[in-house]
Amino acid sequence: MFNICANCSQEQSNDLKFCTSCGTLLKSCCPECGNELKEEWEYCGSCGHKMGS
Ligand SMILES: [Zn+2]
Ligand SMILES: [Zn+2]
């Protein structure tokens, strides 16, 4: 599985959090439970923690 960097469109390994080409954040984790978050989520799907803006 790969993530596509939104900034430079390079394929990045799914286990990376930051693009290795440009340093853009590829994905984020919930600060409360560490669950992997999708960018469009406003609340964590695992623990319901509200994401900061
Ligand atoms: Zn990039
Ligand atoms: Zn959470």
PDB file of N, CA and C and ligand atoms in Angstrom:
ATOM      1  N   MET A   1       0.842  -1.199   0.000  1.00  0.00           N
ATOM      2  CA  MET A   1       0.000   0.000   0.000  1.00  0.00           C
ATOM      3  C   MET A   1       0.877   1.248   0.000  1.00  0.00           C
ATOM      4  N   PHE A   2       0.405   2.273  -0.704  1.00  0.00           N
ATOM      5  CA  PHE A   2       1.144   3.524  -0.775  1.00  0.00           C
ATOM      6  C   PHE A   2       0.216   4.699  -0.499  1.00  0.00           C
ATOM      7  N   ASN A   3       0.796   5.722   0.070  1.00  0.00           N
ATOM      8  CA  ASN A   3       0.129   7.011   0.125  1.00  0.00           C
ATOM      9  C   ASN A   3       0.692   7.885  -0.987  1.00  0.00           C
ATOM     10  N   ILE A   4      -0.156   8.679  -1.571  1.00  0.00           N
ATOM     11  CA  ILE A   4       0.315   9.654  -2.548  1.00  0.00           C
ATOM     12  C   ILE A   4       0.413  11.003  -1.841  1.00  0.00           C
ATOM     13  N   CYS A   5       1.591  11.588  -1.912  1.00  0.00           N
ATOM     14  CA  CYS A   5       1.786  12.889  -1.277  1.00  0.00           C
ATOM     15  C   CYS A   5       0.902  13.932  -1.958  1.00  0.00           C
ATOM     16  N   ALA A   6       0.154  14.676  -1.150  1.00  0.00           N
ATOM     17  CA  ALA A   6      -0.742  15.697  -1.703  1.00  0.00           C
ATOM     18  C   ALA A   6       0.030  16.870  -2.269  1.00  0.00           C
ATOM     19  N   ASN A   7       1.257  17.027  -1.829  1.00  0.00           N
ATOM     20  CA  ASN A   7       2.042  18.190  -2.244  1.00  0.00           C
ATOM     21  C   ASN A   7       2.851  17.925  -3.512  1.00  0.00           C
ATOM     22  N   CYS A   8       3.528  16.779  -3.567  1.00  0.00           N
ATOM     23  CA  CYS A   8       4.439  16.538  -4.694  1.00  0.00           C
ATOM     24  C   CYS A   8       4.062  15.301  -5.498  1.00  0.00           C
ATOM     25  N   SER A   9       2.993  14.589  -5.099  1.00  0.00           N
ATOM     26  CA  SER A   9       2.450  13.447  -5.838  1.00  0.00           C
ATOM     27  C   SER A   9       3.397  12.250  -5.917  1.00  0.00           C
ATOM     28  N   GLN A  10       4.399  12.211  -5.059  1.00  0.00           N
ATOM     29  CA  GLN A  10       5.275  11.055  -4.994  1.00  0.00           C
ATOM     30  C   GLN A  10       4.577   9.945  -4.201  1.00  0.00           C
ATOM     31  N   GLU A  11       4.800   8.692  -4.630  1.00  0.00           N
ATOM     32  CA  GLU A  11       4.317   7.565  -3.847  1.00  0.00           C
ATOM     33  C   GLU A  11       5.188   7.398  -2.622  1.00  0.00           C
ATOM     34  N   GLN A  12       4.537   7.262  -1.480  1.00  0.00           N
ATOM     35  CA  GLN A  12       5.254   7.102  -0.225  1.00  0.00           C
ATOM     36  C   GLN A  12       4.745   5.854   0.475  1.00  0.00           C
ATOM     37  N   SER A  13       5.650   5.118   1.077  1.00  0.00           N
ATOM     38  CA  SER A  13       5.273   3.900   1.788  1.00  0.00           C
ATOM     39  C   SER A  13       4.211   4.201   2.837  1.00  0.00           C
ATOM     40  N   ASN A  14       3.284   3.277   2.971  1.00  0.00           N
ATOM     41  CA  ASN A  14       2.128   3.483   3.838  1.00  0.00           C
ATOM     42  C   ASN A  14       2.480   3.659   5.305  1.00  0.00           C
ATOM     43  N   ASP A  15       3.666   3.219   5.688  1.00  0.00           N
ATOM     44  CA  ASP A  15       4.026   3.319   7.107  1.00  0.00           C
ATOM     45  C   ASP A  15       4.764   4.625   7.424  1.00  0.00           C
ATOM     46  N   LEU A  16       4.942   5.467   6.428  1.00  0.00           N
ATOM     47  CA  LEU A  16       5.591   6.749   6.672  1.00  0.00           C
ATOM     48  C   LEU A  16       4.565   7.801   7.034  1.00  0.00           C
ATOM     49  N   LYS A  17       4.965   8.696   7.907  1.00  0.00           N
ATOM     50  CA  LYS A  17       4.064   9.782   8.288  1.00  0.00           C
ATOM     51  C   LYS A  17       4.342  11.055   7.495  1.00  0.00           C
ATOM     52  N   PHE A  18       5.577  11.170   7.010  1.00  0.00           N
ATOM     53  CA  PHE A  18       5.933  12.374   6.269  1.00  0.00           C
ATOM     54  C   PHE A  18       6.506  11.992   4.918  1.00  0.00           C
ATOM     55  N   CYS A  19       6.211  12.794   3.914  1.00  0.00           N
ATOM     56  CA  CYS A  19       6.764  12.581   2.586  1.00  0.00           C
ATOM     57  C   CYS A  19       8.282  12.664   2.641  1.00  0.00           C
ATOM     58  N   THR A  20       8.944  11.692   2.031  1.00  0.00           N
ATOM     59  CA  THR A  20      10.402  11.683   2.047  1.00  0.00           C
ATOM     60  C   THR A  20      10.980  12.632   0.997  1.00  0.00           C
ATOM     61  N   SER A  21      10.132  13.165   0.143  1.00  0.00           N
ATOM     62  CA  SER A  21      10.607  14.091  -0.884  1.00  0.00           C
ATOM     63  C   SER A  21      10.452  15.546  -0.479  1.00  0.00           C
ATOM     64  N   CYS A  22       9.354  15.859   0.222  1.00  0.00           N
ATOM     65  CA  CYS A  22       9.081  17.268   0.512  1.00  0.00           C
ATOM     66  C   CYS A  22       8.732  17.522   1.976  1.00  0.00           C
ATOM     67  N   GLY A  23       8.582  16.480   2.762  1.00  0.00           N
ATOM     68  CA  GLY A  23       8.350  16.655   4.195  1.00  0.00           C
ATOM     69  C   GLY A  23       6.917  16.932   4.584  1.00  0.00           C
ATOM     70  N   THR A  24       5.995  16.854   3.614  1.00  0.00           N
ATOM     71  CA  THR A  24       4.584  17.071   3.922  1.00  0.00           C
ATOM     72  C   THR A  24       4.036  15.928   4.778  1.00  0.00           C
ATOM     73  N   LEU A  25       3.204  16.280   5.755  1.00  0.00           N
ATOM     74  CA  LEU A  25       2.564  15.268   6.589  1.00  0.00           C
ATOM     75  C   LEU A  25       1.627  14.421   5.741  1.00  0.00           C
ATOM     76  N   LEU A  26       1.830  13.101   5.757  1.00  0.00           N
ATOM     77  CA  LEU A  26       1.011  12.196   4.952  1.00  0.00           C
ATOM     78  C   LEU A  26      -0.219  11.731   5.703  1.00  0.00           C
ATOM     79  N   LYS A  27      -0.102  11.561   6.984  1.00  0.00           N
ATOM     80  CA  LYS A  27      -1.235  11.129   7.789  1.00  0.00           C
ATOM     81  C   LYS A  27      -0.949  11.507   9.232  1.00  0.00           C
ATOM     82  N   SER A  28      -1.970  11.491  10.024  1.00  0.00           N
ATOM     83  CA  SER A  28      -1.790  11.870  11.413  1.00  0.00           C
ATOM     84  C   SER A  28      -2.427  10.833  12.324  1.00  0.00           C
ATOM     85  N   CYS A  29      -2.032  10.857  13.569  1.00  0.00           N
ATOM     86  CA  CYS A  29      -2.555   9.925  14.545  1.00  0.00           C
ATOM     87  C   CYS A  29      -3.256  10.691  15.657  1.00  0.00           C
ATOM     88  N   CYS A  30      -4.250  10.069  16.231  1.00  0.00           N
ATOM     89  CA  CYS A  30      -4.982  10.663  17.340  1.00  0.00           C
ATOM     90  C   CYS A  30      -4.036  10.878  18.530  1.00  0.00           C
ATOM     91  N   PRO A  31      -4.025  12.092  19.091  1.00  0.00           N
ATOM     92  CA  PRO A  31      -3.162  12.346  20.242  1.00  0.00           C
ATOM     93  C   PRO A  31      -3.661  11.629  21.495  1.00  0.00           C
ATOM     94  N   GLU A  32      -4.891  11.193  21.453  1.00  0.00           N
ATOM     95  CA  GLU A  32      -5.498  10.557  22.613  1.00  0.00           C
ATOM     96  C   GLU A  32      -5.211   9.053  22.651  1.00  0.00           C
ATOM     97  N   CYS A  33      -5.445   8.368  21.521  1.00  0.00           N
ATOM     98  CA  CYS A  33      -5.337   6.915  21.522  1.00  0.00           C
ATOM     99  C   CYS A  33      -4.317   6.394  20.500  1.00  0.00           C
ATOM    100  N   GLY A  34      -3.793   7.280  19.640  1.00  0.00           N
ATOM    101  CA  GLY A  34      -2.800   6.858  18.661  1.00  0.00           C
ATOM    102  C   GLY A  34      -3.379   6.206  17.424  1.00  0.00           C
ATOM    103  N   ASN A  35      -4.695   6.183  17.325  1.00  0.00           N
ATOM    104  CA  ASN A  35      -5.336   5.611  16.150  1.00  0.00           C
ATOM    105  C   ASN A  35      -4.993   6.432  14.907  1.00  0.00           C
ATOM    106  N   GLU A  36      -4.798   5.768  13.795  1.00  0.00           N
ATOM    107  CA  GLU A  36      -4.516   6.477  12.561  1.00  0.00           C
ATOM    108  C   GLU A  36      -5.757   7.228  12.088  1.00  0.00           C
ATOM    109  N   LEU A  37      -5.573   8.479  11.723  1.00  0.00           N
ATOM    110  CA  LEU A  37      -6.698   9.331  11.342  1.00  0.00           C
ATOM    111  C   LEU A  37      -6.713   9.592   9.847  1.00  0.00           C
ATOM    112  N   LYS A  38      -7.899   9.747   9.310  1.00  0.00           N
ATOM    113  CA  LYS A  38      -8.026  10.232   7.949  1.00  0.00           C
ATOM    114  C   LYS A  38      -8.146  11.757   8.000  1.00  0.00           C
ATOM    115  N   GLU A  39      -7.662  12.394   6.940  1.00  0.00           N
ATOM    116  CA  GLU A  39      -7.609  13.862   6.947  1.00  0.00           C
ATOM    117  C   GLU A  39      -8.971  14.506   7.130  1.00  0.00           C
ATOM    118  N   GLU A  40     -10.013  13.866   6.594  1.00  0.00           N
ATOM    119  CA  GLU A  40     -11.332  14.484   6.630  1.00  0.00           C
ATOM    120  C   GLU A  40     -12.050  14.276   7.964  1.00  0.00           C
ATOM    121  N   TRP A  41     -11.479  13.429   8.826  1.00  0.00           N
ATOM    122  CA  TRP A  41     -12.127  13.171  10.102  1.00  0.00           C
ATOM    123  C   TRP A  41     -12.039  14.389  11.011  1.00  0.00           C
ATOM    124  N   GLU A  42     -13.153  14.712  11.637  1.00  0.00           N
ATOM    125  CA  GLU A  42     -13.139  15.765  12.653  1.00  0.00           C
ATOM    126  C   GLU A  42     -13.082  15.154  14.039  1.00  0.00           C
ATOM    127  N   TYR A  43     -13.472  13.891  14.133  1.00  0.00           N
ATOM    128  CA  TYR A  43     -13.387  13.168  15.396  1.00  0.00           C
ATOM    129  C   TYR A  43     -12.679  11.840  15.155  1.00  0.00           C
ATOM    130  N   CYS A  44     -11.925  11.401  16.134  1.00  0.00           N
ATOM    131  CA  CYS A  44     -11.288  10.098  16.048  1.00  0.00           C
ATOM    132  C   CYS A  44     -12.347   9.003  15.968  1.00  0.00           C
ATOM    133  N   GLY A  45     -12.173   8.080  15.028  1.00  0.00           N
ATOM    134  CA  GLY A  45     -13.112   6.988  14.866  1.00  0.00           C
ATOM    135  C   GLY A  45     -12.975   5.926  15.933  1.00  0.00           C
ATOM    136  N   SER A  46     -11.913   6.009  16.724  1.00  0.00           N
ATOM    137  CA  SER A  46     -11.663   5.000  17.734  1.00  0.00           C
ATOM    138  C   SER A  46     -12.111   5.447  19.121  1.00  0.00           C
ATOM    139  N   CYS A  47     -11.779   6.688  19.488  1.00  0.00           N
ATOM    140  CA  CYS A  47     -12.084   7.132  20.851  1.00  0.00           C
ATOM    141  C   CYS A  47     -12.976   8.367  20.902  1.00  0.00           C
ATOM    142  N   GLY A  48     -13.258   8.969  19.731  1.00  0.00           N
ATOM    143  CA  GLY A  48     -14.154  10.117  19.695  1.00  0.00           C
ATOM    144  C   GLY A  48     -13.499  11.437  20.045  1.00  0.00           C
ATOM    145  N   HIS A  49     -12.196  11.436  20.159  1.00  0.00           N
ATOM    146  CA  HIS A  49     -11.477  12.674  20.466  1.00  0.00           C
ATOM    147  C   HIS A  49     -11.672  13.678  19.327  1.00  0.00           C
ATOM    148  N   LYS A  50     -12.028  14.931  19.681  1.00  0.00           N
ATOM    149  CA  LYS A  50     -12.219  15.944  18.649  1.00  0.00           C
ATOM    150  C   LYS A  50     -10.867  16.508  18.227  1.00  0.00           C
ATOM    151  N   MET A  51     -10.666  16.535  16.902  1.00  0.00           N
ATOM    152  CA  MET A  51      -9.409  17.045  16.377  1.00  0.00           C
ATOM    153  C   MET A  51      -9.371  18.557  16.466  1.00  0.00           C
ATOM    154  N   GLY A  52      -8.223  19.101  16.749  1.00  0.00           N
ATOM    155  CA  GLY A  52      -8.055  20.543  16.725  1.00  0.00           C
ATOM    156  C   GLY A  52      -8.058  21.058  15.292  1.00  0.00           C
ATOM    157  N   SER A  53      -8.371  22.291  15.118  1.00  0.00           N
ATOM    158  CA  SER A  53      -8.403  22.865  13.777  1.00  0.00           C
ATOM    159  C   SER A  53      -7.006  23.240  13.305  1.00  0.00           C
TER     160      SER A  53
HETATM  161 ZN    ZN B   1       5.809  15.172  -1.057  1.00  0.00          ZN
HETATM  162 ZN    ZN B   2      -8.488   8.501  19.337  1.00  0.00          ZN
END
